[in-house]
mmCIF file of C-alpha atoms in Angstrom:
data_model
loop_
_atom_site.group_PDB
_atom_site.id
_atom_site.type_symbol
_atom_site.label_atom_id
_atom_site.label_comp_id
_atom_site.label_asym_id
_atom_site.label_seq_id
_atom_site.Cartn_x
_atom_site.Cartn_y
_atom_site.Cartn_z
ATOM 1 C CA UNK A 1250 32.969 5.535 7.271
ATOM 2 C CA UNK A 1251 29.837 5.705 5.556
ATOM 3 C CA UNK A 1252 26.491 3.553 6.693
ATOM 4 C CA UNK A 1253 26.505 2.081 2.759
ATOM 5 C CA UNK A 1254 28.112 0.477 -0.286
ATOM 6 C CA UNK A 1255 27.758 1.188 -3.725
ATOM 7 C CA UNK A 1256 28.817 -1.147 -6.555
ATOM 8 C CA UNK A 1257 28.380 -0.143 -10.113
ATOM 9 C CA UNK A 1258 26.690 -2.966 -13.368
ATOM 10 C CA UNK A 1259 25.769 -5.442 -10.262
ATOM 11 C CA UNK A 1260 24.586 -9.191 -10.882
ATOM 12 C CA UNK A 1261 21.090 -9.611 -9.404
ATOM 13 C CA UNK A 1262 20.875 -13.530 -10.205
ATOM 14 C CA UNK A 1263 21.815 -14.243 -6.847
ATOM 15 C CA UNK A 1264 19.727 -11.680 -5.013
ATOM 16 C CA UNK A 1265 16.192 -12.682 -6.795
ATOM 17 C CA UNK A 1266 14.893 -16.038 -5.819
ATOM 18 C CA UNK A 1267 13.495 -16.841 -9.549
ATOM 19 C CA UNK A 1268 17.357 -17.051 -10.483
ATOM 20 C CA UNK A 1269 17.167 -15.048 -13.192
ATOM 21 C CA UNK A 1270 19.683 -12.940 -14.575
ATOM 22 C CA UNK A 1271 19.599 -9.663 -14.267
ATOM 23 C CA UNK A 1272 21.723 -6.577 -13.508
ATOM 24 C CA UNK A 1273 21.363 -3.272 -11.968
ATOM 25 C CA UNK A 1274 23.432 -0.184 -13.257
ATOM 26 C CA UNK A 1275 24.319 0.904 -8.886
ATOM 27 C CA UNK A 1276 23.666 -1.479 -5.979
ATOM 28 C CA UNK A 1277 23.526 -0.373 -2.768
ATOM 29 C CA UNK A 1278 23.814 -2.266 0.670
ATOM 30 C CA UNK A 1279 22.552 -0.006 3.482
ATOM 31 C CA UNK A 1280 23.548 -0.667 6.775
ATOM 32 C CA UNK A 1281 21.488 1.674 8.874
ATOM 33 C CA UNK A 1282 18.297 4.512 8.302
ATOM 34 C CA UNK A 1283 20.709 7.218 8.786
ATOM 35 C CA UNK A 1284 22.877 5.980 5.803
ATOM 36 C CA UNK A 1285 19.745 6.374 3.240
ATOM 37 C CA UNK A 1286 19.682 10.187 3.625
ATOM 38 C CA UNK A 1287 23.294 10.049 3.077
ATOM 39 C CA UNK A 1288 22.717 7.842 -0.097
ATOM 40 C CA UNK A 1289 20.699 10.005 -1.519
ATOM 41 C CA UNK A 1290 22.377 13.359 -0.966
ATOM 42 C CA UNK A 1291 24.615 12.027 -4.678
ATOM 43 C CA UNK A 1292 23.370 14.205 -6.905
ATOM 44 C CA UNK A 1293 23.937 10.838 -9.375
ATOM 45 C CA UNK A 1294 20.513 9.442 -7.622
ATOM 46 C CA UNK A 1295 18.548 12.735 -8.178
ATOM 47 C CA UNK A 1296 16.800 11.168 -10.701
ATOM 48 C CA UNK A 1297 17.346 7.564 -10.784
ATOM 49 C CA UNK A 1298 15.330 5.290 -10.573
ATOM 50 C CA UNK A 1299 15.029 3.131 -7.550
ATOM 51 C CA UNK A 1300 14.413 -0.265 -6.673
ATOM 52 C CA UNK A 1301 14.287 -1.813 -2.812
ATOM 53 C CA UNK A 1302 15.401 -5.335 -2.879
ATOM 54 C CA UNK A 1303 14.766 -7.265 0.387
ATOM 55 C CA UNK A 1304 15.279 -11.085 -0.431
ATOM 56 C CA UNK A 1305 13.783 -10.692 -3.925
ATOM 57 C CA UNK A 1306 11.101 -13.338 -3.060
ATOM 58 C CA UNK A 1307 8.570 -11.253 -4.812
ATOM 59 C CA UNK A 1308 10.427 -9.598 -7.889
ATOM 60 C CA UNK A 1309 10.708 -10.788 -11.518
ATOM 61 C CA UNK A 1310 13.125 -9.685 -13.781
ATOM 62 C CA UNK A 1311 12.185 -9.453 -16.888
ATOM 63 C CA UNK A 1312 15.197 -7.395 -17.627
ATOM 64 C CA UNK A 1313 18.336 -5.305 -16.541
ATOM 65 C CA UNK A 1314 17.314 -2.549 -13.729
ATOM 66 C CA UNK A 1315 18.773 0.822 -15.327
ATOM 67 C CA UNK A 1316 18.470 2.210 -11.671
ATOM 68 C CA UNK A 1317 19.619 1.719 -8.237
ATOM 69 C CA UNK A 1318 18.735 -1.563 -6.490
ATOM 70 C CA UNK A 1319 18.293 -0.790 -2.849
ATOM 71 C CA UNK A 1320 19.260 -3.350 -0.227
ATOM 72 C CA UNK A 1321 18.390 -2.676 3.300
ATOM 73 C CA UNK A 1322 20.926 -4.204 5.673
ATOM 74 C CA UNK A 1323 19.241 -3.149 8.951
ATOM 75 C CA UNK A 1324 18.238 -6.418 11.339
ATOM 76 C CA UNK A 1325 17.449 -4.876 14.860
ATOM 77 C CA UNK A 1326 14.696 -6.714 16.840
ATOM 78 C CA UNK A 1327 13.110 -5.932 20.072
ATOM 79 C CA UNK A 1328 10.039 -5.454 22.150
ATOM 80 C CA UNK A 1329 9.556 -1.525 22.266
ATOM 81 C CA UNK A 1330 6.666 -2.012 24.853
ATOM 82 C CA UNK A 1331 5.192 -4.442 27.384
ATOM 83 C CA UNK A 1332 1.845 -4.439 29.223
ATOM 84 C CA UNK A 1333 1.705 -7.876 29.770
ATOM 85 C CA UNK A 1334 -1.415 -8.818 28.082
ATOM 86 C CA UNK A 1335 0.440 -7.632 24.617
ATOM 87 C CA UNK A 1336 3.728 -6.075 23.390
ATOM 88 C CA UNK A 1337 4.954 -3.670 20.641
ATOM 89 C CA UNK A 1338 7.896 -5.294 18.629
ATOM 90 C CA UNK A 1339 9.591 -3.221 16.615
ATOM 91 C CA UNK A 1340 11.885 -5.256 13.585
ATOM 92 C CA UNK A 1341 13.935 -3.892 11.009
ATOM 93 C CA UNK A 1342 13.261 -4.168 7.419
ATOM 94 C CA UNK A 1343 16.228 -6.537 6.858
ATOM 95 C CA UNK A 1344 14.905 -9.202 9.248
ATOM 96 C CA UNK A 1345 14.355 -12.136 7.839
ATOM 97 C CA UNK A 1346 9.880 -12.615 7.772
ATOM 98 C CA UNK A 1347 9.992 -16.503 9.018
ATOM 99 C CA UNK A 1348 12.794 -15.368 11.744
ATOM 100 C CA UNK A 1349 10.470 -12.510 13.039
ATOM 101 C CA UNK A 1350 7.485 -15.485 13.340
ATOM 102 C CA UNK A 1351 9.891 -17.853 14.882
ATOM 103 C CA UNK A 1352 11.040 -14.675 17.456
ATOM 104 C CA UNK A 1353 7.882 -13.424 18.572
ATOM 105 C CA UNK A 1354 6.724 -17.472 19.553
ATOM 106 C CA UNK A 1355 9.457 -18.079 21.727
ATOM 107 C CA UNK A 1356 8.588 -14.976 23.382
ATOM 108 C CA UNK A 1357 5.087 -15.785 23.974
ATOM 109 C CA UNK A 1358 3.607 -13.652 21.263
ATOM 110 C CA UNK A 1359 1.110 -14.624 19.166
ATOM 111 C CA UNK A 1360 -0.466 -13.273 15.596
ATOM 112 C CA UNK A 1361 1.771 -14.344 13.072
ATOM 113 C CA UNK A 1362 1.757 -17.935 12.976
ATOM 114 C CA UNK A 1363 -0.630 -18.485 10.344
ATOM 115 C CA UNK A 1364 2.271 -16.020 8.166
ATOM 116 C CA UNK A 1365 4.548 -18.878 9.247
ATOM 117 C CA UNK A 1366 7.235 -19.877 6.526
ATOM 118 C CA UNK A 1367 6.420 -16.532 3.618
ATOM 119 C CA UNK A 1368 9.751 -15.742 2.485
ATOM 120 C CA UNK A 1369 11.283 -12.693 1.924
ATOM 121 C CA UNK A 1370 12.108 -9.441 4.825
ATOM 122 C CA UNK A 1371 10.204 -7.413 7.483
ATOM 123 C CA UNK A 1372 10.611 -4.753 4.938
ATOM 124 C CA UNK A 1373 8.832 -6.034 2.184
ATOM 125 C CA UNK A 1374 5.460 -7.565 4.167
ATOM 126 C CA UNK A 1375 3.927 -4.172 4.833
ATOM 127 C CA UNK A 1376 4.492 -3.401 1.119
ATOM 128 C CA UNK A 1377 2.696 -6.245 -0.104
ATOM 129 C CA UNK A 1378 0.649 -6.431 2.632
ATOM 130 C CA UNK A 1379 1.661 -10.416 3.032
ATOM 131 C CA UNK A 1380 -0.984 -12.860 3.727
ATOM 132 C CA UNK A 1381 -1.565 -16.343 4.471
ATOM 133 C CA UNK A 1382 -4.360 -19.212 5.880
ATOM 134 C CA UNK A 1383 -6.786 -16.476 6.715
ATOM 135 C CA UNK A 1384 -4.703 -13.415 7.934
ATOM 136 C CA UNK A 1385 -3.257 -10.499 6.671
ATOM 137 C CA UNK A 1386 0.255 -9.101 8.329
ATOM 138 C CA UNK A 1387 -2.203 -5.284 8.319
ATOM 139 C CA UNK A 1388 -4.036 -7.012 11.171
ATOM 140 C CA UNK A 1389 -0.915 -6.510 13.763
ATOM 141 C CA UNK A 1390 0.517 -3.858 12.412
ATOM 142 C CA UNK A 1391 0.252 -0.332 14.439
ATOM 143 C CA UNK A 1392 2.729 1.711 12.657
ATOM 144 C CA UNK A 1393 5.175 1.687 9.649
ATOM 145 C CA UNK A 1394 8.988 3.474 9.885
ATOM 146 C CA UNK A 1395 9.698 4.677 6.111
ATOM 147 C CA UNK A 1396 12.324 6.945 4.545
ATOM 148 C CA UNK A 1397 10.066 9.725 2.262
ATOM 149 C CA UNK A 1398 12.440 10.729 -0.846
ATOM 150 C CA UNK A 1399 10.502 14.180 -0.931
ATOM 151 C CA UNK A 1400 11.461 15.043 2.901
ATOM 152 C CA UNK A 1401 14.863 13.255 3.139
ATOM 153 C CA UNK A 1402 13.334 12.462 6.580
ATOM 154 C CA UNK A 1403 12.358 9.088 8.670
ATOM 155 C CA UNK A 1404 8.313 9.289 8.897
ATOM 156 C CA UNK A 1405 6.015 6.816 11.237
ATOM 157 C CA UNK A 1406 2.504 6.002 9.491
ATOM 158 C CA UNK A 1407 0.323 4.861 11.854
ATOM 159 C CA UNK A 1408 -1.911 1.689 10.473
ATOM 160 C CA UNK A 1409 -4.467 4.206 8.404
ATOM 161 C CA UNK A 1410 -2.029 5.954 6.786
ATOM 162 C CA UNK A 1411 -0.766 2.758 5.216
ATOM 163 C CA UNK A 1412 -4.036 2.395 2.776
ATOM 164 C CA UNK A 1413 -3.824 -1.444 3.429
ATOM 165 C CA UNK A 1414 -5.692 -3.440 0.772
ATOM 166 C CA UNK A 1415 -5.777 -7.016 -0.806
ATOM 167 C CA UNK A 1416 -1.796 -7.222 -1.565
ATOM 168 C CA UNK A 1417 -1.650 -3.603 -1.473
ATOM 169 C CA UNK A 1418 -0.604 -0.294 0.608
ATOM 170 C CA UNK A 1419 0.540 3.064 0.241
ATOM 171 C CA UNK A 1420 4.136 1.443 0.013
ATOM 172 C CA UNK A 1421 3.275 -0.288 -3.233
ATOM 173 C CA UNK A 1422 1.176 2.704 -4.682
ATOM 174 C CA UNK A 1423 3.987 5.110 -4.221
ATOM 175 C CA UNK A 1424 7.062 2.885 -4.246
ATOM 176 C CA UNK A 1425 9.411 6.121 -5.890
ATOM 177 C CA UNK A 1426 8.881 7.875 -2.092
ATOM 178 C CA UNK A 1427 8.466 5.758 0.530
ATOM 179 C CA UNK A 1428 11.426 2.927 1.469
ATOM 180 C CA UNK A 1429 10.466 1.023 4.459
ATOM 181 C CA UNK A 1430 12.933 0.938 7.314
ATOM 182 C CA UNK A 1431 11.547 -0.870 10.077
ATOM 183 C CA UNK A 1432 7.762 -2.265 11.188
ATOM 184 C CA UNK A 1433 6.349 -1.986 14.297
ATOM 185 C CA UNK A 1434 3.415 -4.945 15.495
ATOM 186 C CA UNK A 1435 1.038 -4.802 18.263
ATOM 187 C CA UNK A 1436 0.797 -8.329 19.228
ATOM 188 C CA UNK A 1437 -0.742 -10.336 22.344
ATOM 189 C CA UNK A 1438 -0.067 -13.159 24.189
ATOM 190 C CA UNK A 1439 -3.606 -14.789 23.745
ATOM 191 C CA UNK A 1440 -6.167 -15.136 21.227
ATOM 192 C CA UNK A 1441 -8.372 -17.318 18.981
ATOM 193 C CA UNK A 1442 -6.477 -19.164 16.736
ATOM 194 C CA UNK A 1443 -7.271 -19.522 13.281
ATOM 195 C CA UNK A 1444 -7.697 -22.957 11.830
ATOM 196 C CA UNK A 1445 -10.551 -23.371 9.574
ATOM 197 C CA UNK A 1446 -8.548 -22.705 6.352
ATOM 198 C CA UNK A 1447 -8.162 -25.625 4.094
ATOM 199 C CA UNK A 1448 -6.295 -28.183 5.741
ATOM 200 C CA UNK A 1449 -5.058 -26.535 8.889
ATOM 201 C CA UNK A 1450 -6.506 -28.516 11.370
ATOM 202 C CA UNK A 1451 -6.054 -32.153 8.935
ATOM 203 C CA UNK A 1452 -2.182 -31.079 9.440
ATOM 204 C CA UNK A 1453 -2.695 -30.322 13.537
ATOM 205 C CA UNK A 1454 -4.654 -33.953 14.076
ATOM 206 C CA UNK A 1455 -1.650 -35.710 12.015
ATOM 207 C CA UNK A 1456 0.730 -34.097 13.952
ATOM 208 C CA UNK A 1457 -1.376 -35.366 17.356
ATOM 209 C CA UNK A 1458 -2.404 -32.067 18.084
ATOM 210 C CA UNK A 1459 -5.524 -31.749 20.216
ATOM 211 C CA UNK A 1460 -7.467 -29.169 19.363
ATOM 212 C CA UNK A 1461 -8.242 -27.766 22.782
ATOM 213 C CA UNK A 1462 -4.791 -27.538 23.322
ATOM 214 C CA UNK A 1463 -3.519 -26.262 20.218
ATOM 215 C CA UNK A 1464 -1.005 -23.047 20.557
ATOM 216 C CA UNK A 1465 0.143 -20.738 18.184
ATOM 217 C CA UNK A 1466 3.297 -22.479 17.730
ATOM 218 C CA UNK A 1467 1.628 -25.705 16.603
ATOM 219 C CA UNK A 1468 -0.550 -23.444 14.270
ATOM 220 C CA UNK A 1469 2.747 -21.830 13.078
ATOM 221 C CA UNK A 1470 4.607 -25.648 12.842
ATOM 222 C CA UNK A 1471 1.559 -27.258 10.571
ATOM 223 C CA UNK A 1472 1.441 -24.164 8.080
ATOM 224 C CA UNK A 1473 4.982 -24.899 7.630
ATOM 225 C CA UNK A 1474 4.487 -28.570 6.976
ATOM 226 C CA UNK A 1475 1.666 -27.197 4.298
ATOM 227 C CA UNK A 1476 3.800 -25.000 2.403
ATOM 228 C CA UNK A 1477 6.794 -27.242 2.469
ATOM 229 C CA UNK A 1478 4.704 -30.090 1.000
ATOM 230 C CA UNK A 1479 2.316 -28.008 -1.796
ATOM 231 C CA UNK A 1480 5.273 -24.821 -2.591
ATOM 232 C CA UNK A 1481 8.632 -26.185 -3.903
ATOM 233 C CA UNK A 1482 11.863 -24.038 -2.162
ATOM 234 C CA UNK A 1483 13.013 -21.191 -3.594
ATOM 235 C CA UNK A 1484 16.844 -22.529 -2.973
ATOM 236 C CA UNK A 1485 15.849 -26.021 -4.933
ATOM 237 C CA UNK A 1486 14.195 -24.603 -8.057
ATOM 238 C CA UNK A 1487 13.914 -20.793 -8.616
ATOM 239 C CA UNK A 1488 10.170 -19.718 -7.735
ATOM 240 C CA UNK A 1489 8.632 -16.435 -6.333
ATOM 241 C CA UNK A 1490 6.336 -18.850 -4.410
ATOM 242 C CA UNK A 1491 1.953 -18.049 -5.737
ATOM 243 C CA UNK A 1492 2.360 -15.830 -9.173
ATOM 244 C CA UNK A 1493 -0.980 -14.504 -9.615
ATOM 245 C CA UNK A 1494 -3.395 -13.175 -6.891
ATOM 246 C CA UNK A 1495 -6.669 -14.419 -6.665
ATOM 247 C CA UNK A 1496 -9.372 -12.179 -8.257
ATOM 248 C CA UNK A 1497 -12.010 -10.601 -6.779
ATOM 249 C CA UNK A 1498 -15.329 -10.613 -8.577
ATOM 250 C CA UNK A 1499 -19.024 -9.368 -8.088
ATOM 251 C CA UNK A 1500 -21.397 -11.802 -6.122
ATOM 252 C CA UNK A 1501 -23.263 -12.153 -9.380
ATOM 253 C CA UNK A 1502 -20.159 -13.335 -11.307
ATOM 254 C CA UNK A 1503 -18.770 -15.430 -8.634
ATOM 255 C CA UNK A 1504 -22.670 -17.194 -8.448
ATOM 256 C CA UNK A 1505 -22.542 -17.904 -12.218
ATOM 257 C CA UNK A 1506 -19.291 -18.976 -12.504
ATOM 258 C CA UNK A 1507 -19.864 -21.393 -9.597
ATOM 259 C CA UNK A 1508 -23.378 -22.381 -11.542
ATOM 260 C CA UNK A 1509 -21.203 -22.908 -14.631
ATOM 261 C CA UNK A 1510 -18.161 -24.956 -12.581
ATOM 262 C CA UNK A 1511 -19.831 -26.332 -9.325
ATOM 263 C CA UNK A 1512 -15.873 -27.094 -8.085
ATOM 264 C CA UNK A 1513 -14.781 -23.562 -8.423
ATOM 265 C CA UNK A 1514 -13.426 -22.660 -5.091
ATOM 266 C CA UNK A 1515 -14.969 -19.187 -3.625
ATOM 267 C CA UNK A 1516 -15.481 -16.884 -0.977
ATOM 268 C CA UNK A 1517 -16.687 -13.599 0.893
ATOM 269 C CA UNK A 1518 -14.236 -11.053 0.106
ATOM 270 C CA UNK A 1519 -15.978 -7.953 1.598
ATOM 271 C CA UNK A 1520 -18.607 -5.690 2.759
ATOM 272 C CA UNK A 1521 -19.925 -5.548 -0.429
ATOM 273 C CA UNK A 1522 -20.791 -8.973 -1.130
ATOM 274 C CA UNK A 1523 -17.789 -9.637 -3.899
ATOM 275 C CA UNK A 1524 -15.878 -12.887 -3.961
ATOM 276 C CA UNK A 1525 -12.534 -14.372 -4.246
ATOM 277 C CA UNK A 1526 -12.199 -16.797 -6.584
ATOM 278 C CA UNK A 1527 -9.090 -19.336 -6.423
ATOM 279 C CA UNK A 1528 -6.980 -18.333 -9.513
ATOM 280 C CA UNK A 1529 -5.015 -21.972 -9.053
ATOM 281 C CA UNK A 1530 -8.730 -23.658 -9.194
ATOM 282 C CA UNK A 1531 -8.641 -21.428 -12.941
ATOM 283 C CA UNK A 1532 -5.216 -22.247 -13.816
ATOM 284 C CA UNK A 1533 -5.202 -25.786 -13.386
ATOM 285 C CA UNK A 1534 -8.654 -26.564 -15.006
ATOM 286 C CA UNK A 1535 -6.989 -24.722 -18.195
ATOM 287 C CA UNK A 1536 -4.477 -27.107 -18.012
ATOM 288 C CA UNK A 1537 -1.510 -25.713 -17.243
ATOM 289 C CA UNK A 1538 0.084 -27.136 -13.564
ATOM 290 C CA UNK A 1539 3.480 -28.956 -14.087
ATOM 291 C CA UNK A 1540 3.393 -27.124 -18.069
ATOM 292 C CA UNK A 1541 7.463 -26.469 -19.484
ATOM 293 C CA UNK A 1542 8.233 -24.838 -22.106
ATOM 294 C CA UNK A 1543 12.361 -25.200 -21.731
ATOM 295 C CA UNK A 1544 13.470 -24.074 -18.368
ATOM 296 C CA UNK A 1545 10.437 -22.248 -17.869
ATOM 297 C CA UNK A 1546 7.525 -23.739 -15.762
ATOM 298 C CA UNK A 1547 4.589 -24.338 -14.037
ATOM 299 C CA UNK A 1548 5.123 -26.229 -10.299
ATOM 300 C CA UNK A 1549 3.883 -29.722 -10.479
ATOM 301 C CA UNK A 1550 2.685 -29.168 -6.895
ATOM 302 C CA UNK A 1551 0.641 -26.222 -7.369
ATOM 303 C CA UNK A 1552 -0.899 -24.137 -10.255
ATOM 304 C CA UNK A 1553 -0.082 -20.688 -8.455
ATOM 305 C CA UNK A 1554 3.859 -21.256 -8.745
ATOM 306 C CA UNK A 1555 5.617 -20.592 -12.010
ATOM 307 C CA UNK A 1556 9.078 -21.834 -11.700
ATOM 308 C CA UNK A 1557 12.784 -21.809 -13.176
ATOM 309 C CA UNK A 1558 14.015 -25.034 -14.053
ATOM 310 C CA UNK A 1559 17.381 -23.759 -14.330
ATOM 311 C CA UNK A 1560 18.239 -21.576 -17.230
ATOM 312 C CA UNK A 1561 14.881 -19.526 -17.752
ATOM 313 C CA UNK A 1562 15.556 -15.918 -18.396
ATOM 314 C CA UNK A 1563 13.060 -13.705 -16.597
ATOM 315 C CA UNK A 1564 11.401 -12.476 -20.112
ATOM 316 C CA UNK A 1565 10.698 -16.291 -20.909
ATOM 317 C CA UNK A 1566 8.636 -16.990 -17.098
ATOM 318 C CA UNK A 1567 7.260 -13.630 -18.200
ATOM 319 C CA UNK A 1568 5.785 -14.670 -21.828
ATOM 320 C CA UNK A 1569 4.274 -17.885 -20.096
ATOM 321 C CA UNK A 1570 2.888 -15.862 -17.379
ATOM 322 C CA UNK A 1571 1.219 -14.139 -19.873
ATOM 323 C CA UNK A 1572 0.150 -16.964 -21.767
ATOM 324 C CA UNK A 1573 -1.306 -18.319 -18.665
ATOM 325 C CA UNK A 1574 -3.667 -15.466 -17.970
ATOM 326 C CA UNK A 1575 -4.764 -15.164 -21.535
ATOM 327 C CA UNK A 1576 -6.215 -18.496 -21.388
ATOM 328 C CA UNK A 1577 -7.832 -18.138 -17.988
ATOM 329 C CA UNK A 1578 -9.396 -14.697 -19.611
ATOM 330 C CA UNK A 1579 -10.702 -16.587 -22.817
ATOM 331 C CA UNK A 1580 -12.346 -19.252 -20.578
ATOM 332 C CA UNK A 1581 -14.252 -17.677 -17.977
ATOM 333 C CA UNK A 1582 -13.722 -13.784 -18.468
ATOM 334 C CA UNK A 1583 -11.527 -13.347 -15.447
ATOM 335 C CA UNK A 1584 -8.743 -11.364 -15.504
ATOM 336 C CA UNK A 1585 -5.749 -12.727 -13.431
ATOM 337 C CA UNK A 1586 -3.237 -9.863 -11.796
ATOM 338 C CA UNK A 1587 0.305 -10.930 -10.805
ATOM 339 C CA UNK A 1588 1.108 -10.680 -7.460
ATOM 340 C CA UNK A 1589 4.902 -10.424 -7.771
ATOM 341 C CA UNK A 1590 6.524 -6.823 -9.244
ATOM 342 C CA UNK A 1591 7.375 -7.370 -12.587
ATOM 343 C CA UNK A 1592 10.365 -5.066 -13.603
ATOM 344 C CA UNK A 1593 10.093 -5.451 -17.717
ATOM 345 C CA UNK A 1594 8.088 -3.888 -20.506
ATOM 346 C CA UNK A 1595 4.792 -4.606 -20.194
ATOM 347 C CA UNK A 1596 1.915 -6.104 -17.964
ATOM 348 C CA UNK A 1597 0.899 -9.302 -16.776
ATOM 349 C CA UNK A 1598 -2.918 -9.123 -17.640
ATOM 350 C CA UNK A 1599 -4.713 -9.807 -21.471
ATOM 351 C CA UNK A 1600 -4.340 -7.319 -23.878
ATOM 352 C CA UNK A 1601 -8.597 -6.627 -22.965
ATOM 353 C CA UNK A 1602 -9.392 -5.717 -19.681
ATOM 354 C CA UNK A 1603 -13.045 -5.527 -21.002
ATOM 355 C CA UNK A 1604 -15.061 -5.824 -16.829
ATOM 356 C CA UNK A 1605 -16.910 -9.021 -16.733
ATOM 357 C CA UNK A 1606 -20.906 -8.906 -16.994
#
């Protein structure tokens, strides 16, 4: 019996949570590491091109997939290693992300609550190096399980060898070798919590949290309540949850920008003094939150989410994305990056991606 299945011209509308349609020309469900090296001894998949699908939270079709569409069916969880001040878990790239959170909680971990509620798997969060309310996932993370395509073998990268960056990692760099397999965190069982993003600790005192006695689960509970209120569900209206990142400019830009629009929302972004500016801030001043054009959308509740109001194809959310960024470009000059993979014909960004002076 082999550790896989393989289905031939597969519907993806149910297995992307934009609900588009789509199709894939081989799908694969994999049940275990050992079955991708047997996958990928068919000669067929020499040179096909190949797509890893966790929950398709952060995927948009824009067309078919003339490939294989990789599912990774593996959902082992477990602490690896104890020394009673912090543990190594070790979760499987098919785990569910918000399942891992609630997991590590009730075992007196700590870490991830401020990633509380992201959709999508285990496997995809080192890929896109998930963030949320002040943390990154690269922060816990001590080493990464992957299948390399050019080995046929299971390799561990240890945190540096995963190039972490803003959204970014060696994973999304090089996604034709590297298919994730399983994650492994370093997390402890007491730390400072993070609270000072926007909002966190308005949500703790109306749940009657006081804040010398906040935990991580209460942390964890009012990022929920946040995202539940300002990001409509995925399984309600199609959405891949914020579209476009938020840039990162010079200091200098980020100064006159903020001289030019005194309620632009930005901050620090690194060493070297550049800023993140809040691309919802620049979406919504051009006009466009709770914007249809037939099925496809901008989220009433928030400027970052495009959405699928039921019949959208994925090249329609795609032409609006577009349209989107264009204006934001022709305001202010800032060019806005998607943050989901796009899997169509062309780029998110302007057609000029002249640097901003």
């Amino acid at each position: 019996m082999t550790d896989f299945t393989l289905l031939e011209d597969a519907p993806l509308i149910a297995r992307n949570t934009f609900r588009v349609p789509a199709r894939a020309a081989l799908l694969a469900d994999v049940r275990s590491a050992r079955g991708l090296a047997e996958l990928f001894a068919f000669p067929r998949l020499r040179n096909t091109p190949v797509l890893v699908l966790g929950e398709g939270s952060n995927v948009l079709f824009a067309g078919d997939w003339p490939g294989l569409v990789l599912s990774l069916a593996m959902v082992d969880l477990r602490i690896v290693e104890d020394s009673g001040d912090a543990a190594r878990v070790r979760a499987e790239a098919g785990v569910n992300w918000n399942d891992l959170v609630g997991w590590t909680l009730a075992h007196g971990l700590c870490g991830l609550e401020n990633l509380a509620l992201i959709p999508g798997t285990v496997g995809a969060a080192p890929i896109q190096n998930i963030g949320a309310y002040g943390v990154e996932v690269r922060e816990f993370i001590e080493a990464v399980e992957a299948f390399d395509r050019l080995t046929g073998r299971i390799e561990r990268l240890d945190n540096a060898a995963c190039a972490f960056g803003y959204r970014d990692s060696i994973f999304k760099r090089e996604p034709e070798r590297w298919i994730v397999t399983a994650v492994e965190l370093r997390l402890p069982r007491q730390r400072p919590l993070r609270m000072d993003y926007a909002g966190v600790r308005e949500e703790l005192a109306a749940m009657g949290v006081d804040m010398p006695r906040a935990r991580a689960a209460h942390v964890a509970e009012a990022i929920a309540r946040i995202r539940t209120r300002k990001l409509p569900n995925p399984a309600l209206i199609g959405n891949a949850g914020s579209f476009f990142k938020n840039p990162v400019v010079p200091a200098d830009v980020a100064g006159r920008l903020q001289a030019e629009h005194p309620a632009l929302p930005a901050w620090p972004a690194g060493a070297d003094g550049s800023h993140k500016l809040s691309a919802a801030w620049l979406i919504e001043s051009c006009g466009w939150k709770g914007h249809r054009e037939g099925d496809a959308g901008v989220a009433e509740q928030h400027a970052l989410v495009l959405v699928n109001h039921g019949r959208a194809t994925g090249a329609q959310i795609l032409a609006l994305a577009r349209r989107i960024a264009q204006s934001v470009y022709d305001r202010y000059g800032i060019v806005l990056e998607a943050e989901p993979r796009i899997l169509g014909p062309a780029p998110i960004h302007p057609p000029t991606e002249t640097p901003v002076a």
